[in-house]
Tab-separated table of C-alpha atoms in Angstrom:
chain	number	residue	atom	x	y	z
A	1	MET	CA	81.074	-72.971	-217.923
A	2	LEU	CA	79.808	-75.462	-220.464
A	3	GLY	CA	81.617	-74.408	-223.609
A	4	ILE	CA	81.991	-75.764	-227.100
A	5	GLU	CA	84.758	-75.489	-229.672
A	6	LEU	CA	83.740	-74.995	-233.297
A	7	THR	CA	86.387	-75.390	-235.981
A	8	PRO	CA	86.245	-73.226	-239.125
A	9	GLU	CA	87.133	-76.172	-241.302
A	10	HIS	CA	83.447	-75.803	-242.129
A	11	PRO	CA	82.045	-72.986	-244.282
A	12	ILE	CA	81.181	-69.999	-242.135
A	13	ASP	CA	77.444	-70.329	-242.802
A	14	ARG	CA	77.602	-73.861	-241.426
A	15	LEU	CA	79.708	-72.868	-238.438
A	16	VAL	CA	77.246	-70.117	-237.501
A	17	GLU	CA	74.403	-72.603	-237.803
A	18	LEU	CA	76.219	-74.911	-235.385
A	19	GLY	CA	76.751	-72.001	-232.995
A	20	THR	CA	73.027	-71.332	-232.844
A	21	VAL	CA	72.386	-75.051	-232.297
A	22	ALA	CA	74.816	-74.923	-229.369
A	23	GLU	CA	73.127	-71.893	-227.853
A	24	ARG	CA	69.734	-73.609	-228.000
A	25	ALA	CA	71.251	-76.756	-226.452
A	26	GLY	CA	72.385	-74.802	-223.389
A	27	TYR	CA	76.060	-74.114	-223.954
A	28	ASP	CA	77.089	-70.763	-222.507
A	29	THR	CA	80.367	-70.191	-224.390
A	30	VAL	CA	81.335	-70.804	-228.015
A	31	PHE	CA	85.025	-70.838	-228.909
A	32	VAL	CA	86.191	-70.783	-232.526
A	33	SER	CA	89.562	-72.429	-233.074
A	34	SER	CA	92.372	-70.799	-235.027
A	35	HIS	CA	94.776	-72.426	-237.489
A	36	TYR	CA	96.231	-70.720	-240.557
A	37	ASN	CA	94.924	-73.490	-242.812
A	38	ASN	CA	91.298	-72.971	-241.760
A	39	ARG	CA	88.946	-70.035	-242.226
A	40	SER	CA	89.419	-66.913	-240.123
A	41	PRO	CA	88.044	-67.299	-236.598
A	42	PHE	CA	87.326	-63.588	-236.423
A	43	ALA	CA	85.222	-63.633	-239.584
A	44	ALA	CA	83.222	-66.468	-238.029
A	45	LEU	CA	82.948	-64.694	-234.670
A	46	SER	CA	81.563	-61.541	-236.258
A	47	ARG	CA	78.787	-63.613	-237.791
A	48	LEU	CA	78.206	-65.496	-234.532
A	49	ALA	CA	77.863	-62.183	-232.703
A	50	ALA	CA	74.909	-61.300	-234.918
A	51	ALA	CA	73.321	-64.760	-234.901
A	52	THR	CA	73.386	-65.430	-231.134
A	53	ASP	CA	71.895	-63.646	-228.150
A	54	GLU	CA	73.414	-64.862	-224.895
A	55	VAL	CA	76.430	-67.125	-225.335
A	56	ARG	CA	79.892	-65.745	-224.812
A	57	ILE	CA	82.002	-65.995	-227.955
A	58	GLY	CA	85.690	-65.772	-228.683
A	59	PRO	CA	88.758	-67.318	-230.248
A	60	GLY	CA	89.821	-70.555	-228.680
A	61	VAL	CA	92.645	-70.335	-228.992
A	62	VAL	CA	94.678	-67.824	-230.961
A	63	ASN	CA	98.408	-67.333	-230.596
A	64	PRO	CA	100.428	-64.087	-230.486
A	65	LEU	CA	102.870	-65.234	-233.176
A	66	GLU	CA	100.774	-65.244	-236.341
A	67	ARG	CA	99.213	-61.857	-235.511
A	68	HIS	CA	100.831	-58.913	-233.781
A	69	PRO	CA	99.430	-58.877	-230.226
A	70	VAL	CA	98.168	-55.305	-230.551
A	71	THR	CA	96.279	-56.274	-233.700
A	72	LEU	CA	94.989	-59.338	-231.870
A	73	ALA	CA	93.742	-57.163	-229.013
A	74	GLY	CA	91.882	-54.977	-231.493
A	75	GLU	CA	90.242	-57.983	-233.141
A	76	VAL	CA	89.030	-59.367	-229.809
A	77	ALA	CA	87.800	-55.911	-228.823
A	78	THR	CA	85.818	-55.782	-232.064
A	79	VAL	CA	84.156	-59.080	-231.159
A	80	ALA	CA	83.276	-57.576	-227.775
A	81	GLU	CA	81.680	-54.558	-229.457
A	82	ALA	CA	79.811	-56.644	-232.051
A	83	SER	CA	78.424	-58.996	-229.385
A	84	ASP	CA	77.440	-56.310	-226.864
A	85	GLY	CA	80.099	-57.360	-224.396
A	86	ARG	CA	79.949	-61.158	-224.755
A	87	ALA	CA	83.574	-61.661	-225.841
A	88	VAL	CA	86.026	-64.053	-224.218
A	89	PHE	CA	89.712	-64.229	-225.129
A	90	GLY	CA	91.360	-67.626	-225.512
A	91	VAL	CA	95.104	-67.234	-226.115
A	92	GLY	CA	97.902	-69.777	-226.117
A	93	PRO	CA	101.294	-70.652	-227.580
A	94	GLY	CA	99.891	-72.152	-230.798
A	95	ASP	CA	99.806	-75.589	-232.363
A	96	PRO	CA	103.367	-76.788	-233.055
A	97	SER	CA	102.442	-78.792	-236.155
A	98	THR	CA	100.898	-75.887	-238.040
A	99	LEU	CA	103.281	-73.236	-236.706
A	100	ALA	CA	106.135	-75.320	-238.102
A	101	ASN	CA	104.746	-74.578	-241.573
A	102	LEU	CA	105.182	-70.865	-240.856
A	103	GLY	CA	108.659	-71.066	-239.371
A	104	LEU	CA	107.295	-70.104	-235.960
A	105	ALA	CA	107.468	-73.324	-233.964
A	106	ASP	CA	110.652	-72.281	-232.169
A	107	ASP	CA	109.041	-69.000	-231.042
A	108	ARG	CA	106.388	-70.721	-228.934
A	109	GLY	CA	106.587	-70.116	-225.210
A	110	LEU	CA	105.086	-68.694	-222.058
A	111	ARG	CA	106.365	-65.113	-222.317
A	112	PRO	CA	104.692	-64.265	-225.654
A	113	VAL	CA	101.348	-65.434	-224.290
A	114	LEU	CA	101.631	-63.580	-220.994
A	115	GLU	CA	102.817	-60.351	-222.618
A	116	ALA	CA	100.109	-60.530	-225.277
A	117	PHE	CA	97.164	-60.706	-222.919
A	118	LYS	CA	98.613	-58.269	-220.392
A	119	VAL	CA	99.058	-55.678	-223.141
A	120	ALA	CA	95.593	-56.483	-224.509
A	121	GLN	CA	94.028	-55.804	-221.120
A	122	ARG	CA	95.724	-52.411	-220.936
A	123	LEU	CA	94.557	-51.527	-224.444
A	124	TRP	CA	90.987	-52.574	-223.628
A	125	ASP	CA	91.103	-50.252	-220.609
A	126	GLY	CA	91.875	-47.331	-222.913
A	127	GLU	CA	95.608	-47.045	-222.254
A	128	ARG	CA	98.214	-46.229	-224.843
A	129	VAL	CA	100.955	-48.822	-224.615
A	130	THR	CA	104.680	-48.861	-225.242
A	131	HIS	CA	106.146	-52.331	-224.929
A	132	ASP	CA	109.551	-53.879	-225.605
A	133	GLY	CA	109.622	-57.606	-224.955
A	134	THR	CA	108.778	-60.601	-227.097
A	135	PHE	CA	107.125	-58.019	-229.367
A	136	GLU	CA	107.368	-54.260	-229.728
A	137	ALA	CA	104.735	-51.556	-229.570
A	138	GLU	CA	105.270	-47.793	-229.496
A	139	ASP	CA	102.476	-45.576	-228.146
A	140	ALA	CA	99.851	-48.032	-229.453
A	141	GLY	CA	96.188	-47.662	-228.612
A	142	LEU	CA	92.674	-48.462	-229.751
A	143	ASN	CA	90.508	-45.601	-230.969
A	144	PHE	CA	87.180	-47.014	-229.781
A	145	ASP	CA	85.659	-47.873	-226.416
A	146	VAL	CA	85.810	-51.570	-225.579
A	147	PRO	CA	83.037	-53.313	-223.620
A	148	THR	CA	84.831	-54.875	-220.671
A	149	PRO	CA	85.533	-57.070	-218.843
A	150	ILE	CA	86.743	-59.598	-221.395
A	151	PRO	CA	87.635	-62.824	-219.565
A	152	THR	CA	91.040	-64.171	-220.581
A	153	TYR	CA	91.645	-67.915	-220.748
A	154	VAL	CA	95.134	-69.243	-221.357
A	155	GLY	CA	95.207	-72.330	-223.550
A	156	GLY	CA	97.931	-74.837	-222.759
A	157	GLU	CA	99.020	-77.919	-220.897
A	158	GLY	CA	102.603	-77.427	-219.716
A	159	PRO	CA	103.295	-76.962	-215.986
A	160	HIS	CA	104.610	-73.415	-216.303
A	161	MET	CA	101.712	-72.345	-218.538
A	162	CYS	CA	99.217	-73.785	-216.040
A	163	LYS	CA	100.833	-71.950	-213.137
A	164	MET	CA	101.131	-68.697	-215.086
A	165	ALA	CA	97.436	-68.837	-215.994
A	166	ALA	CA	96.491	-69.416	-212.361
A	167	LYS	CA	98.562	-66.420	-211.298
A	168	HIS	CA	97.526	-63.939	-214.004
A	169	ALA	CA	94.448	-64.992	-216.012
A	170	ASP	CA	90.752	-65.651	-215.496
A	171	GLY	CA	91.009	-69.267	-216.475
A	172	LEU	CA	92.934	-72.082	-218.100
A	173	LEU	CA	91.770	-73.990	-221.157
A	174	PHE	CA	93.669	-77.169	-220.395
A	175	ASN	CA	94.016	-79.455	-223.399
A	176	GLY	CA	92.997	-82.664	-221.719
A	177	SER	CA	90.240	-85.249	-221.883
A	178	HIS	CA	91.433	-87.806	-219.343
A	179	PRO	CA	90.935	-87.559	-215.566
A	180	ALA	CA	94.611	-88.371	-214.964
A	181	ASP	CA	95.611	-85.318	-216.983
A	182	LEU	CA	93.108	-83.064	-215.217
A	183	ARG	CA	94.245	-84.339	-211.821
A	184	TRP	CA	97.783	-83.309	-212.766
A	185	ALA	CA	96.555	-79.955	-214.101
A	186	ARG	CA	94.751	-79.230	-210.849
A	187	GLU	CA	98.001	-79.719	-208.948
A	188	GLN	CA	99.787	-77.206	-211.193
A	189	VAL	CA	96.945	-74.714	-210.936
A	190	ASP	CA	96.826	-74.989	-207.153
A	191	ASP	CA	100.536	-74.166	-207.039
A	192	GLY	CA	99.970	-71.127	-209.224
A	193	LEU	CA	97.009	-69.928	-207.185
A	194	ASP	CA	99.301	-69.531	-204.195
A	195	ASP	CA	100.805	-66.549	-206.065
A	196	ARG	CA	97.596	-65.259	-207.672
A	197	LEU	CA	97.630	-61.509	-208.137
A	198	ASP	CA	95.417	-59.415	-205.910
A	199	GLY	CA	92.208	-58.121	-207.446
A	200	LEU	CA	91.595	-61.059	-209.749
A	201	GLY	CA	88.374	-63.000	-209.358
A	202	ALA	CA	87.771	-66.704	-209.049
A	203	PHE	CA	89.850	-68.907	-211.313
A	204	ASP	CA	88.273	-71.370	-213.745
A	205	LEU	CA	90.127	-74.557	-214.672
A	206	ALA	CA	88.344	-75.709	-217.817
A	207	ALA	CA	88.978	-79.076	-219.426
A	208	TYR	CA	89.266	-78.272	-223.134
A	209	ALA	CA	88.363	-81.811	-224.052
A	210	SER	CA	88.158	-83.605	-227.346
A	211	VAL	CA	84.711	-85.205	-227.380
A	212	SER	CA	83.132	-87.567	-229.891
A	213	VAL	CA	79.653	-88.805	-229.048
A	214	ALA	CA	77.121	-90.823	-231.038
A	215	ASP	CA	74.605	-93.601	-230.573
A	216	ASP	CA	77.155	-95.849	-232.336
A	217	ALA	CA	80.269	-96.113	-230.163
A	218	ALA	CA	82.464	-97.363	-233.006
A	219	ALA	CA	81.473	-94.431	-235.223
A	220	ALA	CA	82.219	-92.014	-232.395
A	221	ARG	CA	85.700	-93.454	-231.924
A	222	GLU	CA	86.437	-93.389	-235.649
A	223	ALA	CA	85.452	-89.719	-235.828
A	224	ALA	CA	87.976	-89.004	-233.048
A	225	ARG	CA	91.008	-89.868	-235.183
A	226	PRO	CA	91.706	-86.410	-236.723
A	227	PRO	CA	91.768	-84.338	-233.513
A	228	VAL	CA	93.557	-87.088	-231.603
A	229	ALA	CA	96.270	-87.063	-234.271
A	230	PHE	CA	96.933	-83.363	-233.652
A	231	ILE	CA	96.840	-83.833	-229.881
A	232	ALA	CA	99.209	-86.796	-229.943
A	233	ALA	CA	101.623	-85.008	-232.265
A	234	GLY	CA	101.830	-82.037	-229.906
A	235	ALA	CA	101.875	-83.989	-226.651
A	236	ALA	CA	104.909	-83.505	-224.441
A	237	PRO	CA	106.937	-86.622	-223.555
A	238	PRO	CA	105.674	-86.697	-219.942
A	239	VAL	CA	102.084	-86.732	-221.221
A	240	LEU	CA	102.832	-89.633	-223.554
A	241	ASP	CA	104.526	-91.430	-220.675
A	242	ARG	CA	101.535	-90.809	-218.395
A	243	HIS	CA	99.409	-92.828	-220.807
A	244	SER	CA	102.141	-95.333	-221.836
A	245	LEU	CA	102.019	-94.140	-225.453
A	246	ASP	CA	104.683	-94.755	-228.092
A	247	HIS	CA	106.826	-91.634	-228.633
A	248	GLY	CA	107.916	-92.782	-232.094
A	249	ARG	CA	104.336	-93.245	-233.217
A	250	ALA	CA	103.473	-89.728	-232.015
A	251	ASP	CA	106.500	-88.342	-233.878
A	252	ASP	CA	105.405	-90.116	-237.047
A	253	ILE	CA	101.959	-88.569	-236.750
A	254	GLY	CA	103.465	-85.104	-236.290
A	255	ALA	CA	105.701	-85.501	-239.343
A	256	ALA	CA	102.754	-86.585	-241.473
A	257	LEU	CA	100.664	-83.629	-240.296
A	258	SER	CA	103.427	-81.135	-241.073
A	259	ALA	CA	103.771	-82.666	-244.552
A	260	GLY	CA	100.037	-82.355	-245.152
A	261	ASP	CA	99.579	-86.128	-245.336
A	262	PHE	CA	96.534	-86.151	-243.099
A	263	GLU	CA	95.310	-89.602	-244.119
A	264	ALA	CA	98.580	-91.188	-243.037
A	265	ALA	CA	98.555	-89.229	-239.775
A	266	PHE	CA	95.015	-90.268	-238.916
A	267	ASP	CA	95.708	-93.913	-239.773
A	268	ARG	CA	98.580	-93.945	-237.267
A	269	VAL	CA	96.290	-93.022	-234.363
A	270	SER	CA	96.037	-96.002	-232.021
A	271	PRO	CA	93.085	-97.063	-229.852
A	272	ALA	CA	95.164	-96.192	-226.791
A	273	MET	CA	95.630	-92.663	-228.114
A	274	ILE	CA	91.867	-92.289	-228.540
A	275	ASP	CA	91.345	-93.474	-224.957
A	276	ALA	CA	93.935	-91.011	-223.671
A	277	PHE	CA	93.073	-87.957	-225.726
A	278	CYS	CA	89.338	-88.084	-226.424
A	279	ILE	CA	86.083	-88.641	-224.563
A	280	ALA	CA	84.538	-90.959	-227.143
A	281	GLY	CA	81.530	-93.247	-227.192
A	282	THR	CA	77.822	-93.267	-226.429
A	283	VAL	CA	76.079	-90.737	-224.185
A	284	ASP	CA	76.433	-92.988	-221.130
A	285	THR	CA	80.145	-93.577	-221.725
A	286	VAL	CA	80.781	-89.899	-222.371
A	287	ALA	CA	78.785	-88.846	-219.306
A	288	ASP	CA	80.822	-91.147	-217.047
A	289	ARG	CA	84.090	-89.813	-218.452
A	290	MET	CA	82.922	-86.190	-218.162
A	291	ALA	CA	82.035	-86.789	-214.525
A	292	ALA	CA	85.505	-88.204	-213.867
A	293	VAL	CA	87.122	-85.178	-215.540
A	294	LEU	CA	84.916	-82.764	-213.579
A	295	ASP	CA	86.151	-84.302	-210.343
A	296	HIS	CA	89.253	-82.188	-211.038
A	297	ALA	CA	88.128	-79.421	-213.432
A	298	ASP	CA	85.712	-76.562	-212.750
A	299	SER	CA	84.338	-76.391	-216.285
A	300	LEU	CA	84.229	-78.291	-219.540
A	301	VAL	CA	84.631	-77.226	-223.146
A	302	VAL	CA	83.392	-79.812	-225.630
A	303	GLY	CA	86.025	-79.809	-228.355
A	304	SER	CA	86.500	-81.266	-231.803
A	305	PRO	CA	85.375	-83.561	-233.367
A	306	LEU	CA	82.068	-83.489	-231.382
A	307	GLY	CA	80.921	-86.611	-233.259
A	308	PRO	CA	80.194	-88.139	-236.656
A	309	ASP	CA	76.990	-86.077	-236.973
A	310	LEU	CA	77.653	-82.563	-235.711
A	311	ASP	CA	74.109	-81.374	-235.003
A	312	THR	CA	73.206	-84.555	-233.171
A	313	ALA	CA	76.519	-84.605	-231.306
A	314	ILE	CA	76.024	-81.075	-229.956
A	315	ASP	CA	72.758	-82.160	-228.329
A	316	LEU	CA	74.118	-85.520	-227.179
A	317	ALA	CA	77.168	-83.919	-225.555
A	318	ALA	CA	74.927	-81.451	-223.699
A	319	THR	CA	72.804	-84.366	-222.501
A	320	ALA	CA	75.937	-86.213	-221.362
A	321	HIS	CA	77.089	-83.113	-219.470
A	322	ASP	CA	73.717	-82.843	-217.737
A	323	ARG	CA	74.027	-86.461	-216.598
A	324	ALA	CA	77.620	-85.927	-215.495
A	325	THR	CA	76.730	-82.960	-213.322
């Protein structure tokens, strides 16, 4: 898979335009990210379904805390219907910085994610579901036929989430842009594959990588500050230690993000954080880094910010991927 993440911080007309640019550039999957403070990913996906012909489309990633998982399953099923069976389901525990605004940060975990997509798969197969776990459902079902299969990708980076995805899901969207992180992720996935459930197909470890590419390397790195701030704020201590990053600085960035002081958060991003959490630079630099990541990952999703000029960056990132592979 060569995927791309589009963020609905942009007006939906613009996001759909970018999705069609990505399809023409050769990407085969378009994920639309989900945060409460941005536009609805499902509104954008419905428009993308009509505007594209071949790319798979889906949320990347939604969490089962802001929406009831049965409702979430119905929304993904609607994308599948609208796109003639091109839907993909990216589901994860949610971004801690934004979930803190909703009082949900403490509810994040592996079980809600696993239960959400297992129940969704049963609903898509036409079952009526009663469930009592991290959420409740009583004789719930969808009243329309769902084009299946819908590949399920778990979004996350913790060891247990990686292993759970390898055991139960079609793939893992691993939030990582550095080969050291993907090498570690591969080890976790390989452990999980030892217990992979019978009947599941091949597993896809996808690097869900922050990428910023431009002809001007300095401009590409500057554009990386916003997504790197969110990544650094949510990074677990072992990840910060792996890259010798300052825990206090990451905490400061997280506090500024939660307070809505985005300028302060972005200013606190260090060059070392950009190196650790983004593939940033010219096409040649980005291609070399992609190749190093793909030594450990099966696939790559080009994630935010893409670059200082979005249309150009979509094409440049595809060119870099071609060189890397």
